[in-house]
mmCIF file of C-alpha atoms in Angstrom:
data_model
loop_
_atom_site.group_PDB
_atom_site.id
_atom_site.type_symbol
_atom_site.label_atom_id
_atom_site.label_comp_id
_atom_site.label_asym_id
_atom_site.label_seq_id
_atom_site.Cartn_x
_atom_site.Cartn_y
_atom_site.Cartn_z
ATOM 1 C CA UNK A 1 -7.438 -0.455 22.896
ATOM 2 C CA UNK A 2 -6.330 3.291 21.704
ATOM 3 C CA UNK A 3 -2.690 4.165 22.289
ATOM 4 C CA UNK A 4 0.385 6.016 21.041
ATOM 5 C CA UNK A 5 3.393 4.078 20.677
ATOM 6 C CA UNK A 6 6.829 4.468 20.987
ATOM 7 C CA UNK A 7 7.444 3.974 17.055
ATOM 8 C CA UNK A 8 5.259 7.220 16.804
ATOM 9 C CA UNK A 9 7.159 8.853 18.993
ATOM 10 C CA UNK A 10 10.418 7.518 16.637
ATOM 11 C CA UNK A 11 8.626 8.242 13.401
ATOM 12 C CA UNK A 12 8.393 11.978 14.967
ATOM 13 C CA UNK A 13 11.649 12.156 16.131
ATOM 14 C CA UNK A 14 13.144 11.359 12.736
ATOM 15 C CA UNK A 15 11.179 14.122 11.419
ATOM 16 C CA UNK A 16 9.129 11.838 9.099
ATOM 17 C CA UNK A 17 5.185 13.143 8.519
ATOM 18 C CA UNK A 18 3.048 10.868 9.710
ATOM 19 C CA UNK A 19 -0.359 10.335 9.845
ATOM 20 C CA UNK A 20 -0.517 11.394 12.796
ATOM 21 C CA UNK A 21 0.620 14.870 12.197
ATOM 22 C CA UNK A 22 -0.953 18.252 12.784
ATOM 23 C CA UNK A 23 -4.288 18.179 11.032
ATOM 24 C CA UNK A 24 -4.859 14.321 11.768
ATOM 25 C CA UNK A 25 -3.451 13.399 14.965
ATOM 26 C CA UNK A 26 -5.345 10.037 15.220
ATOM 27 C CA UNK A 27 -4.907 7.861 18.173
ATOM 28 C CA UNK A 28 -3.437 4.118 16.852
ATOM 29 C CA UNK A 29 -5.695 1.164 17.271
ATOM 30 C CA UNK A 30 -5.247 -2.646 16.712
ATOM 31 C CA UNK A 31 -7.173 -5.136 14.676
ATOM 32 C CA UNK A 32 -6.536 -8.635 15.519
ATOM 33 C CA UNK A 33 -5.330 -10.437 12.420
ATOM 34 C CA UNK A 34 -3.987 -14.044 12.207
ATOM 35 C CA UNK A 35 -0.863 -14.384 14.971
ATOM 36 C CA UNK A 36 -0.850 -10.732 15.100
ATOM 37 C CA UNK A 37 -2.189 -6.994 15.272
ATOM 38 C CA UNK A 38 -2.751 -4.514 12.423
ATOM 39 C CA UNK A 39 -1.884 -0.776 13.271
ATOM 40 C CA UNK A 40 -3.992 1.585 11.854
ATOM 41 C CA UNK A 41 -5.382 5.073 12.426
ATOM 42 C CA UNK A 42 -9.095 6.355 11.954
ATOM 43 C CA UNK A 43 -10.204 9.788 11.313
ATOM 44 C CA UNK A 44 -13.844 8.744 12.493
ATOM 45 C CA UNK A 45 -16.858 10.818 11.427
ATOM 46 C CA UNK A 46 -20.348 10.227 9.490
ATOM 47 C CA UNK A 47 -18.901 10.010 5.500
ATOM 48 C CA UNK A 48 -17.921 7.296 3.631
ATOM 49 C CA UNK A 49 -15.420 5.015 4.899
ATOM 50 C CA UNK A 50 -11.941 4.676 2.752
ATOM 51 C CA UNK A 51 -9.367 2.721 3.941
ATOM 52 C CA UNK A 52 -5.448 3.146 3.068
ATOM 53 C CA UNK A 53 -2.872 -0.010 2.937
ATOM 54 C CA UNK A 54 0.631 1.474 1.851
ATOM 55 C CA UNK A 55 2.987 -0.399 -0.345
ATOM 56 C CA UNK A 56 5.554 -3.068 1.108
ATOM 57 C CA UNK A 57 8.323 -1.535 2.843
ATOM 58 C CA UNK A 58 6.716 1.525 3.745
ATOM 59 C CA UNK A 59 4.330 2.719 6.929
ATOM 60 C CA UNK A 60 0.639 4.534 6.938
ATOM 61 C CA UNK A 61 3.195 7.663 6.466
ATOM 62 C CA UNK A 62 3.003 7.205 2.613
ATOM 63 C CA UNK A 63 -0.409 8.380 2.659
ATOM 64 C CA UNK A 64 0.503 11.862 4.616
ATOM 65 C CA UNK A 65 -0.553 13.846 1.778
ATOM 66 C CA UNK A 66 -3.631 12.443 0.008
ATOM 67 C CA UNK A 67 -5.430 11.140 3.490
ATOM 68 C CA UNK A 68 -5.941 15.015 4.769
ATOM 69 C CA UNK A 69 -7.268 15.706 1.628
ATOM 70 C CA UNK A 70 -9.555 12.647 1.268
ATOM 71 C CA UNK A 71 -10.621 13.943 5.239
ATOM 72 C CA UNK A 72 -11.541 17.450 3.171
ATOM 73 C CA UNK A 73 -13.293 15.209 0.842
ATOM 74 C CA UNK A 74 -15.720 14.399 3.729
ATOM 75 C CA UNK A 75 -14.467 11.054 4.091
ATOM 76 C CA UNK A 76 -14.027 8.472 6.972
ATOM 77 C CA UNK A 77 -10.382 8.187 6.500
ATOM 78 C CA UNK A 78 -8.311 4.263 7.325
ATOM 79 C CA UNK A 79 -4.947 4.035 7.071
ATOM 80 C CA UNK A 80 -3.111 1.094 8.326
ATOM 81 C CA UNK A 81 0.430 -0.557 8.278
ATOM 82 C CA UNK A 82 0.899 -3.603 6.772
ATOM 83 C CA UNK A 83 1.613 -6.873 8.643
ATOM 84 C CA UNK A 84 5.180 -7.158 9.999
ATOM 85 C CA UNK A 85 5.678 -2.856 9.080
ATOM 86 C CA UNK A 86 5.374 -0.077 11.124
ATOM 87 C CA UNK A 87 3.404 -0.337 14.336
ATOM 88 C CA UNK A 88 1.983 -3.694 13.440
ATOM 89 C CA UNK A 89 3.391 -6.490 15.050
ATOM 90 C CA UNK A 90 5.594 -9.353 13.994
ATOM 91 C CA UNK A 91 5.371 -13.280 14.616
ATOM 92 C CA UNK A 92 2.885 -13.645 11.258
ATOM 93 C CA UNK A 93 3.619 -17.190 9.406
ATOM 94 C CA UNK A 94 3.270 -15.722 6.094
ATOM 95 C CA UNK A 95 3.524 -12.230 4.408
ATOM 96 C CA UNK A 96 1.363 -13.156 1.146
ATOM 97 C CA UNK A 97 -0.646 -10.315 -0.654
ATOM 98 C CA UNK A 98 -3.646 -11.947 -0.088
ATOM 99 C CA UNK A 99 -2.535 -12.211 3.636
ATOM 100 C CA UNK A 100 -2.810 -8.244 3.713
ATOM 101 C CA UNK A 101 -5.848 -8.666 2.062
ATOM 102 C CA UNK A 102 -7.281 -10.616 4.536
ATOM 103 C CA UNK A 103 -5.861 -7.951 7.209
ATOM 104 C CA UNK A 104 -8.079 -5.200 5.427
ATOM 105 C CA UNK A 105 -10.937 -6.526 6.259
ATOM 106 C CA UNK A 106 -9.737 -7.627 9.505
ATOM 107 C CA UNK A 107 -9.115 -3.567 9.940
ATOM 108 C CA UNK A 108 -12.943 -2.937 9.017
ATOM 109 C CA UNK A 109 -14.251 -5.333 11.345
ATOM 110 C CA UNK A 110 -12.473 -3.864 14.270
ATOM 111 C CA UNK A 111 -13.364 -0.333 13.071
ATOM 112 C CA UNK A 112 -16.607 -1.420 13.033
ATOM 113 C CA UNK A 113 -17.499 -1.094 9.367
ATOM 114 C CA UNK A 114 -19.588 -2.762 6.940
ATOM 115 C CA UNK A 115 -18.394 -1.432 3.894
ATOM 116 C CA UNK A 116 -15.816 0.604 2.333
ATOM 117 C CA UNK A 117 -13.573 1.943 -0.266
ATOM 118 C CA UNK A 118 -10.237 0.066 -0.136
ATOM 119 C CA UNK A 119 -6.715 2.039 -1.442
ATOM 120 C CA UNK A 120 -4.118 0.021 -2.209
ATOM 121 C CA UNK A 121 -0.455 0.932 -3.514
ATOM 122 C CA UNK A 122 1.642 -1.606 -5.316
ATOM 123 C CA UNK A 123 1.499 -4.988 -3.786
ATOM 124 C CA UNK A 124 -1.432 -3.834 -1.338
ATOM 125 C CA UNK A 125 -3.080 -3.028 -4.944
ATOM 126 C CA UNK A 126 -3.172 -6.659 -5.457
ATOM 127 C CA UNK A 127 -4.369 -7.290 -1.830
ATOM 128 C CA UNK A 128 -7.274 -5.281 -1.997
ATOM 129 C CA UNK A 129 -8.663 -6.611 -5.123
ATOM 130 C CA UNK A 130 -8.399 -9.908 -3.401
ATOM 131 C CA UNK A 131 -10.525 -8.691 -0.777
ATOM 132 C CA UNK A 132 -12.355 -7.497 -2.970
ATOM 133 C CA UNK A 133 -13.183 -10.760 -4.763
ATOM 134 C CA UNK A 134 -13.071 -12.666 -0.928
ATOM 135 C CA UNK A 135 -15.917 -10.136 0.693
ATOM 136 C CA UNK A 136 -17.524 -8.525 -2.717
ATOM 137 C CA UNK A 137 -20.223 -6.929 -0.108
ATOM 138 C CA UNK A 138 -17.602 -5.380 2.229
ATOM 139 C CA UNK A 139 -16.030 -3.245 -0.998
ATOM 140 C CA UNK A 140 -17.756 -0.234 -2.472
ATOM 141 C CA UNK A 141 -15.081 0.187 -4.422
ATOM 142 C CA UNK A 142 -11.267 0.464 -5.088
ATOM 143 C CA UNK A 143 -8.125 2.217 -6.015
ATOM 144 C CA UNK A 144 -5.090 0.435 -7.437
ATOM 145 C CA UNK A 145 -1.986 2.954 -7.050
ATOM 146 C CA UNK A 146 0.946 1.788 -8.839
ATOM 147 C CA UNK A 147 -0.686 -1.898 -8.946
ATOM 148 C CA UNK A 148 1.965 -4.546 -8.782
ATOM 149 C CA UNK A 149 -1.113 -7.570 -8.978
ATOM 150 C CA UNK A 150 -0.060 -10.140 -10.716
ATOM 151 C CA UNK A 151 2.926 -12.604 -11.455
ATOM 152 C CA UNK A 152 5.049 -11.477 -14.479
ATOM 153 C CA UNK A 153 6.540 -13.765 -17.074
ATOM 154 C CA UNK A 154 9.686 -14.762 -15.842
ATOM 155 C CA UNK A 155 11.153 -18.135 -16.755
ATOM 156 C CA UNK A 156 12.112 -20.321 -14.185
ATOM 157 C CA UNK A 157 15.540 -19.720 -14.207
ATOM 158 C CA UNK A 158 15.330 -16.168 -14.551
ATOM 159 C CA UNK A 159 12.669 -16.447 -11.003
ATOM 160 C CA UNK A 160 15.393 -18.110 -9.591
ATOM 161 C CA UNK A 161 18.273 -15.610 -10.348
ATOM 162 C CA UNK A 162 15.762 -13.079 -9.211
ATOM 163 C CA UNK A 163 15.162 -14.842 -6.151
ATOM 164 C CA UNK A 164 19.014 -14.870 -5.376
ATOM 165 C CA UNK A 165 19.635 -11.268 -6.107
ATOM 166 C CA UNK A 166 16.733 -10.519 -3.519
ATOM 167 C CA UNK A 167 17.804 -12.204 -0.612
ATOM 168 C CA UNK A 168 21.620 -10.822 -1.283
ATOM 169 C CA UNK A 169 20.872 -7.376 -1.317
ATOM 170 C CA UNK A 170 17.652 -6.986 0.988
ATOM 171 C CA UNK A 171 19.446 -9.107 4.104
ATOM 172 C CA UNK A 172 20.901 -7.588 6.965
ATOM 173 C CA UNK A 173 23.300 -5.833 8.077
ATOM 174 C CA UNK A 174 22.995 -3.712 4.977
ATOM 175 C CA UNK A 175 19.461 -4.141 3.995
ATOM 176 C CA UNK A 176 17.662 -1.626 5.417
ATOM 177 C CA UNK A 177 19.821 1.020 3.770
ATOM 178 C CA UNK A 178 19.257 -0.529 0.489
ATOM 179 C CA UNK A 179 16.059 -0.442 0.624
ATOM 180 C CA UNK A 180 16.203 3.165 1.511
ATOM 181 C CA UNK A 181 18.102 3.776 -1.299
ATOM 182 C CA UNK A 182 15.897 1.993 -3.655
ATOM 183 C CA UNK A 183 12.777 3.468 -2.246
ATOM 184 C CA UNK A 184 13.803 6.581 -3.355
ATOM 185 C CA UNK A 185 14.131 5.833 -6.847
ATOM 186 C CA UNK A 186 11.013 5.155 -7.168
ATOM 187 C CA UNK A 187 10.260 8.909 -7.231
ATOM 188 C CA UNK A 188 10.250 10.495 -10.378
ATOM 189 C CA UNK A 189 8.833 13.888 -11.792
ATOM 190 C CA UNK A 190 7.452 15.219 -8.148
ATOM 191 C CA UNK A 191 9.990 13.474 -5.273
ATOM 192 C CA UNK A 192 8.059 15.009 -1.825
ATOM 193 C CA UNK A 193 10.585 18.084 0.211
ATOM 194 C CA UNK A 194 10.517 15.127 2.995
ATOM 195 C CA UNK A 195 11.563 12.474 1.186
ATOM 196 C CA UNK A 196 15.154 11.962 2.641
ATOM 197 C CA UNK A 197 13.909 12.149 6.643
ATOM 198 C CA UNK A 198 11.278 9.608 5.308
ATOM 199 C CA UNK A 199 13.451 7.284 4.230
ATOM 200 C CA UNK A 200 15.551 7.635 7.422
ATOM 201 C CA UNK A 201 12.326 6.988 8.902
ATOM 202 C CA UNK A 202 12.119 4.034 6.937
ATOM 203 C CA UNK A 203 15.257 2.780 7.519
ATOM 204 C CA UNK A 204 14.886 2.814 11.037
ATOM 205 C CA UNK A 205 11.963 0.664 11.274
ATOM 206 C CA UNK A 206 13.715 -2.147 8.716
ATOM 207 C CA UNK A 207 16.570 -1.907 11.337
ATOM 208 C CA UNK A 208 14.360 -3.265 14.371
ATOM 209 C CA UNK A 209 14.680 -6.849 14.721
ATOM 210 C CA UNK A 210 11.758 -8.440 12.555
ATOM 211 C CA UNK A 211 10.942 -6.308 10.459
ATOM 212 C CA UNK A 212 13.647 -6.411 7.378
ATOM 213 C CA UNK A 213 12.864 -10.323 7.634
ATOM 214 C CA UNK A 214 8.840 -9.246 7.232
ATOM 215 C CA UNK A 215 9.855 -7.264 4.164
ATOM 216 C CA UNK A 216 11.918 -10.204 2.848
ATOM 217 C CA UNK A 217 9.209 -12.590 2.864
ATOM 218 C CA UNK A 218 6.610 -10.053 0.991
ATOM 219 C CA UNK A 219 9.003 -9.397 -1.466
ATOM 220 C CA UNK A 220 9.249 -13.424 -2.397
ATOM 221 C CA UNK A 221 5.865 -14.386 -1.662
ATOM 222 C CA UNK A 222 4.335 -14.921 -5.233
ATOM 223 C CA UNK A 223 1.422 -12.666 -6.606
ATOM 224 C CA UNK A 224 -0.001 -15.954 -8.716
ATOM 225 C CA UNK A 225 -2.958 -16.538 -6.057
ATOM 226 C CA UNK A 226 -3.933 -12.234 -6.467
ATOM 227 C CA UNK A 227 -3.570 -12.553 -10.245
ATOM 228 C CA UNK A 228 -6.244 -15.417 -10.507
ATOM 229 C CA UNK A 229 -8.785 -13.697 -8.587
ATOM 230 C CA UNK A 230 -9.187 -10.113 -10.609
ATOM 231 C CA UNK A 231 -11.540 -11.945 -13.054
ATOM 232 C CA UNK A 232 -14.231 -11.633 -9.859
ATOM 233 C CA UNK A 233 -13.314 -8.588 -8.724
ATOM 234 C CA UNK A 234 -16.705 -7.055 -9.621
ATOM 235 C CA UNK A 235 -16.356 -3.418 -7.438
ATOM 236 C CA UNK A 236 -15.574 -0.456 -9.437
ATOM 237 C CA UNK A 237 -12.265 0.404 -9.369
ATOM 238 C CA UNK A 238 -10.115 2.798 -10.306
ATOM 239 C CA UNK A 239 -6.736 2.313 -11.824
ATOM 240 C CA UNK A 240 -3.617 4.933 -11.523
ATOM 241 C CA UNK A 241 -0.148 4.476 -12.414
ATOM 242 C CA UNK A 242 2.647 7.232 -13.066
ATOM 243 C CA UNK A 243 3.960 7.278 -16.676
ATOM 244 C CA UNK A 244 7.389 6.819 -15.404
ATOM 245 C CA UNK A 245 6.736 4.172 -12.585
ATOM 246 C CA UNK A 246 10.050 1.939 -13.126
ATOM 247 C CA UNK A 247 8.467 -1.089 -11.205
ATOM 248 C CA UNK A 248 6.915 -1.624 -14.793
ATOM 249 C CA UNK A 249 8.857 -2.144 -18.477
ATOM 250 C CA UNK A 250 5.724 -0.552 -19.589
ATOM 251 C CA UNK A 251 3.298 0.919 -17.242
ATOM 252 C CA UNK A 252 0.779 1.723 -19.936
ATOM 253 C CA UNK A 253 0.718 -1.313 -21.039
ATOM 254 C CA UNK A 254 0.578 -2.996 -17.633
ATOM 255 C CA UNK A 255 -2.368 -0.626 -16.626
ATOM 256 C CA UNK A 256 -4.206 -1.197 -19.386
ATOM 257 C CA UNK A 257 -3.341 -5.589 -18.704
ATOM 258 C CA UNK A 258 -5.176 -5.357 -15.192
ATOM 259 C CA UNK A 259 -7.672 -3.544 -16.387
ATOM 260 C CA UNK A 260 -8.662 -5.905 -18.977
ATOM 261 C CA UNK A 261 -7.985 -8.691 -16.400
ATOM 262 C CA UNK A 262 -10.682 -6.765 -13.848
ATOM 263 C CA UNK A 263 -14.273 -8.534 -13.862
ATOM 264 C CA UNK A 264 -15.570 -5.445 -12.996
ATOM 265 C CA UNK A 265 -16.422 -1.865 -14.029
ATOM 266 C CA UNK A 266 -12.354 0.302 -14.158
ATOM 267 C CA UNK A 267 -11.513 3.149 -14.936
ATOM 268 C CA UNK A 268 -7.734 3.620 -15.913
ATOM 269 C CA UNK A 269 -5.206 6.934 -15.860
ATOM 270 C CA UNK A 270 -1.860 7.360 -16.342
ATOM 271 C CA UNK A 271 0.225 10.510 -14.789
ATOM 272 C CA UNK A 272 3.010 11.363 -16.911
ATOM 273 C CA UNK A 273 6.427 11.875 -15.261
ATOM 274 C CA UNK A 274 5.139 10.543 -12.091
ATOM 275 C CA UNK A 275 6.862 6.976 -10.163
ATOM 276 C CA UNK A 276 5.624 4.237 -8.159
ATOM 277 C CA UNK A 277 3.970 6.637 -5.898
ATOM 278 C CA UNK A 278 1.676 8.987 -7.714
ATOM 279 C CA UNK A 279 -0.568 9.834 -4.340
ATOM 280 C CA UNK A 280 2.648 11.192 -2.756
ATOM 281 C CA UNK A 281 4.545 12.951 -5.985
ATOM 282 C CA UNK A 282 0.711 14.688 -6.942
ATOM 283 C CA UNK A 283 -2.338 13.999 -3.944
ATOM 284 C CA UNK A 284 -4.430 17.000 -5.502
ATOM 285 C CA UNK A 285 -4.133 15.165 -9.184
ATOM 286 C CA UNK A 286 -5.149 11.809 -7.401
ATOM 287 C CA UNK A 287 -7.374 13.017 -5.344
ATOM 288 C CA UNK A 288 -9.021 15.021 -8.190
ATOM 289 C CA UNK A 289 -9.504 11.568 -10.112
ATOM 290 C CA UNK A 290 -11.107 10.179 -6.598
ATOM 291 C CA UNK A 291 -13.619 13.029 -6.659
ATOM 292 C CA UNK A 292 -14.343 12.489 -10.507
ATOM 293 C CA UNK A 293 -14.193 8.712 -11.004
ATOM 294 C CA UNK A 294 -15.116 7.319 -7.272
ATOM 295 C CA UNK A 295 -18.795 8.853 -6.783
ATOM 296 C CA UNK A 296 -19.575 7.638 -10.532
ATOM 297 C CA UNK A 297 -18.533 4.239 -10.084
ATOM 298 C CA UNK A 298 -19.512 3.562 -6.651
ATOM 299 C CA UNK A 299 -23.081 5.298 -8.186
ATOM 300 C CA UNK A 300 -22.586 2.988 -10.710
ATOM 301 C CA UNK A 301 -22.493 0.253 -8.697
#
């Protein structure tokens, strides 16, 4: 069932650009996932399906710029929020990466499509190569923004201390606006003009009873079960990480790691200057590597 909800109508209010801003203005439909429902928005039409997933603690709004131009493109364009964010509901047991994987293709399904080309931006990176390696024929091919996809190196006690620091500073009351805070500097070389609304945007939907607690549990859930499935990842996929992404001691390095970790064709750039978010600091750079790399390995698949 199509409607428009009252978060849209809050989204707009705030003056955050959404997806469903002039030049989309998709109706939002449901896909049944689990204990709950995955928002998500569909451009329709005859091309290629793509479908969005945004990082943790952010909406189908981070994909404002690059999903008009992947419409231009003459693509079928997905975006949906992830579980317990946005306009999806709440009441999941478990906020895993692999759980959003699994609400991916739950999102296809109820769209009514076979197969697709999944975009993913830092944990939802790691959740669509896992669908990707669950449902190999569902996946043309994929996109890892910013990838965070696998466990780091951290000793035990370190994990621990980590764990700690976590729950202290993303717990209410003051959570939501520290997450605001960090989300912004994760911007870089190319910060977007709307960056401040959208993080009031943001802050407002951590503030609604649920949701910071959603957040919470993605941000400990462990990235160990995404990590051992790249090796069968076989879809073509494209890698791209900002030079300057400070999620990552060296992103380089930690591009270059997943892609040798990928069973599958890759193809891997690096944006110099840009953060966690190269799709929103530079859409007509990533969207020119869509148009050059995609159709080549999706051919070459």
């Amino acid at each position: 069932m199509l409607r428009r909800t009252r978060m849209a109508a809050l989204v707009g209010a705030l003056g955050v650009v959404a997806m469903g801003a002039p030049g989309m203005g998709q109706e939002v439909a449901f896909a049944p996932a689990g204990k709950g429902r995955i928002a998500y928005e569909d451009t329709g039409g005859q091309g290629p399906v793509v479908l969005c997933m945004p990082g943790m603690g952010d909406i189908r709004g981070e994909f404002r710029f690059l999903a008009p131009l992947l419409k231009q493109a003459g693509y079928r364009v997905l975006v949906a929020d992830l579980r317990g964010h946005g306009e999806s509901s709440l009441g999941f047991d478990r906020y895993r990466p692999e759980d959003s994987g699994a609400d991916a293709l739950a999102v296809l399904t109820h769209a009514g499509v076979a197969k697709a080309t999944l975009i993913g931006c830092s944990m939802s990176a790691g959740s669509i190569a896992w669908a990707a390696a669950e449902a190999p024929e569902r996946v043309a091919a994929l996109v890892m923004l910013g990838p965070a996809a696998r466990e780091g190196k951290t000793g035990a006690f370190q994990a621990t201390m980590n764990a700690a620091l976590y729950r202290a500073l993303f717990t209410r009351p003051w959570g939501p606006s520290v997450w605001s805070w960090f989300y912004g500097t994760l911007y870089k070389k190319h910060p977007p003009a709307d960056l401040k609304a959208y993080q009031a945007g943001l802050r407002a939907m951590l503030a609604q009873p649920g949701r910071m607690e959603a957040l919470q549990a993605m941000i400990m859930a462990s990235k160990r079960q995404v990590g051992d499935r790249l090796a069968s990842v076989k879809a073509p996929t494209l890698l791209v990480m900002g030079g300057a992404d400070p999620d990552f001691p060296d992103p380089r390095q930690e591009a270059a790691t997943l892609a040798g970790m990928l069973g599958g064709q890759k193809h891997v750039e690096v944006l110099d200057g840009l953060g966690h978010y190269p799709h929103v600091e530079d859409p007509q750079a990533v969207m020119a590597l869509i148009r050059k790399v995609l159709p080549e390995l999706t051919h070459g698949s």
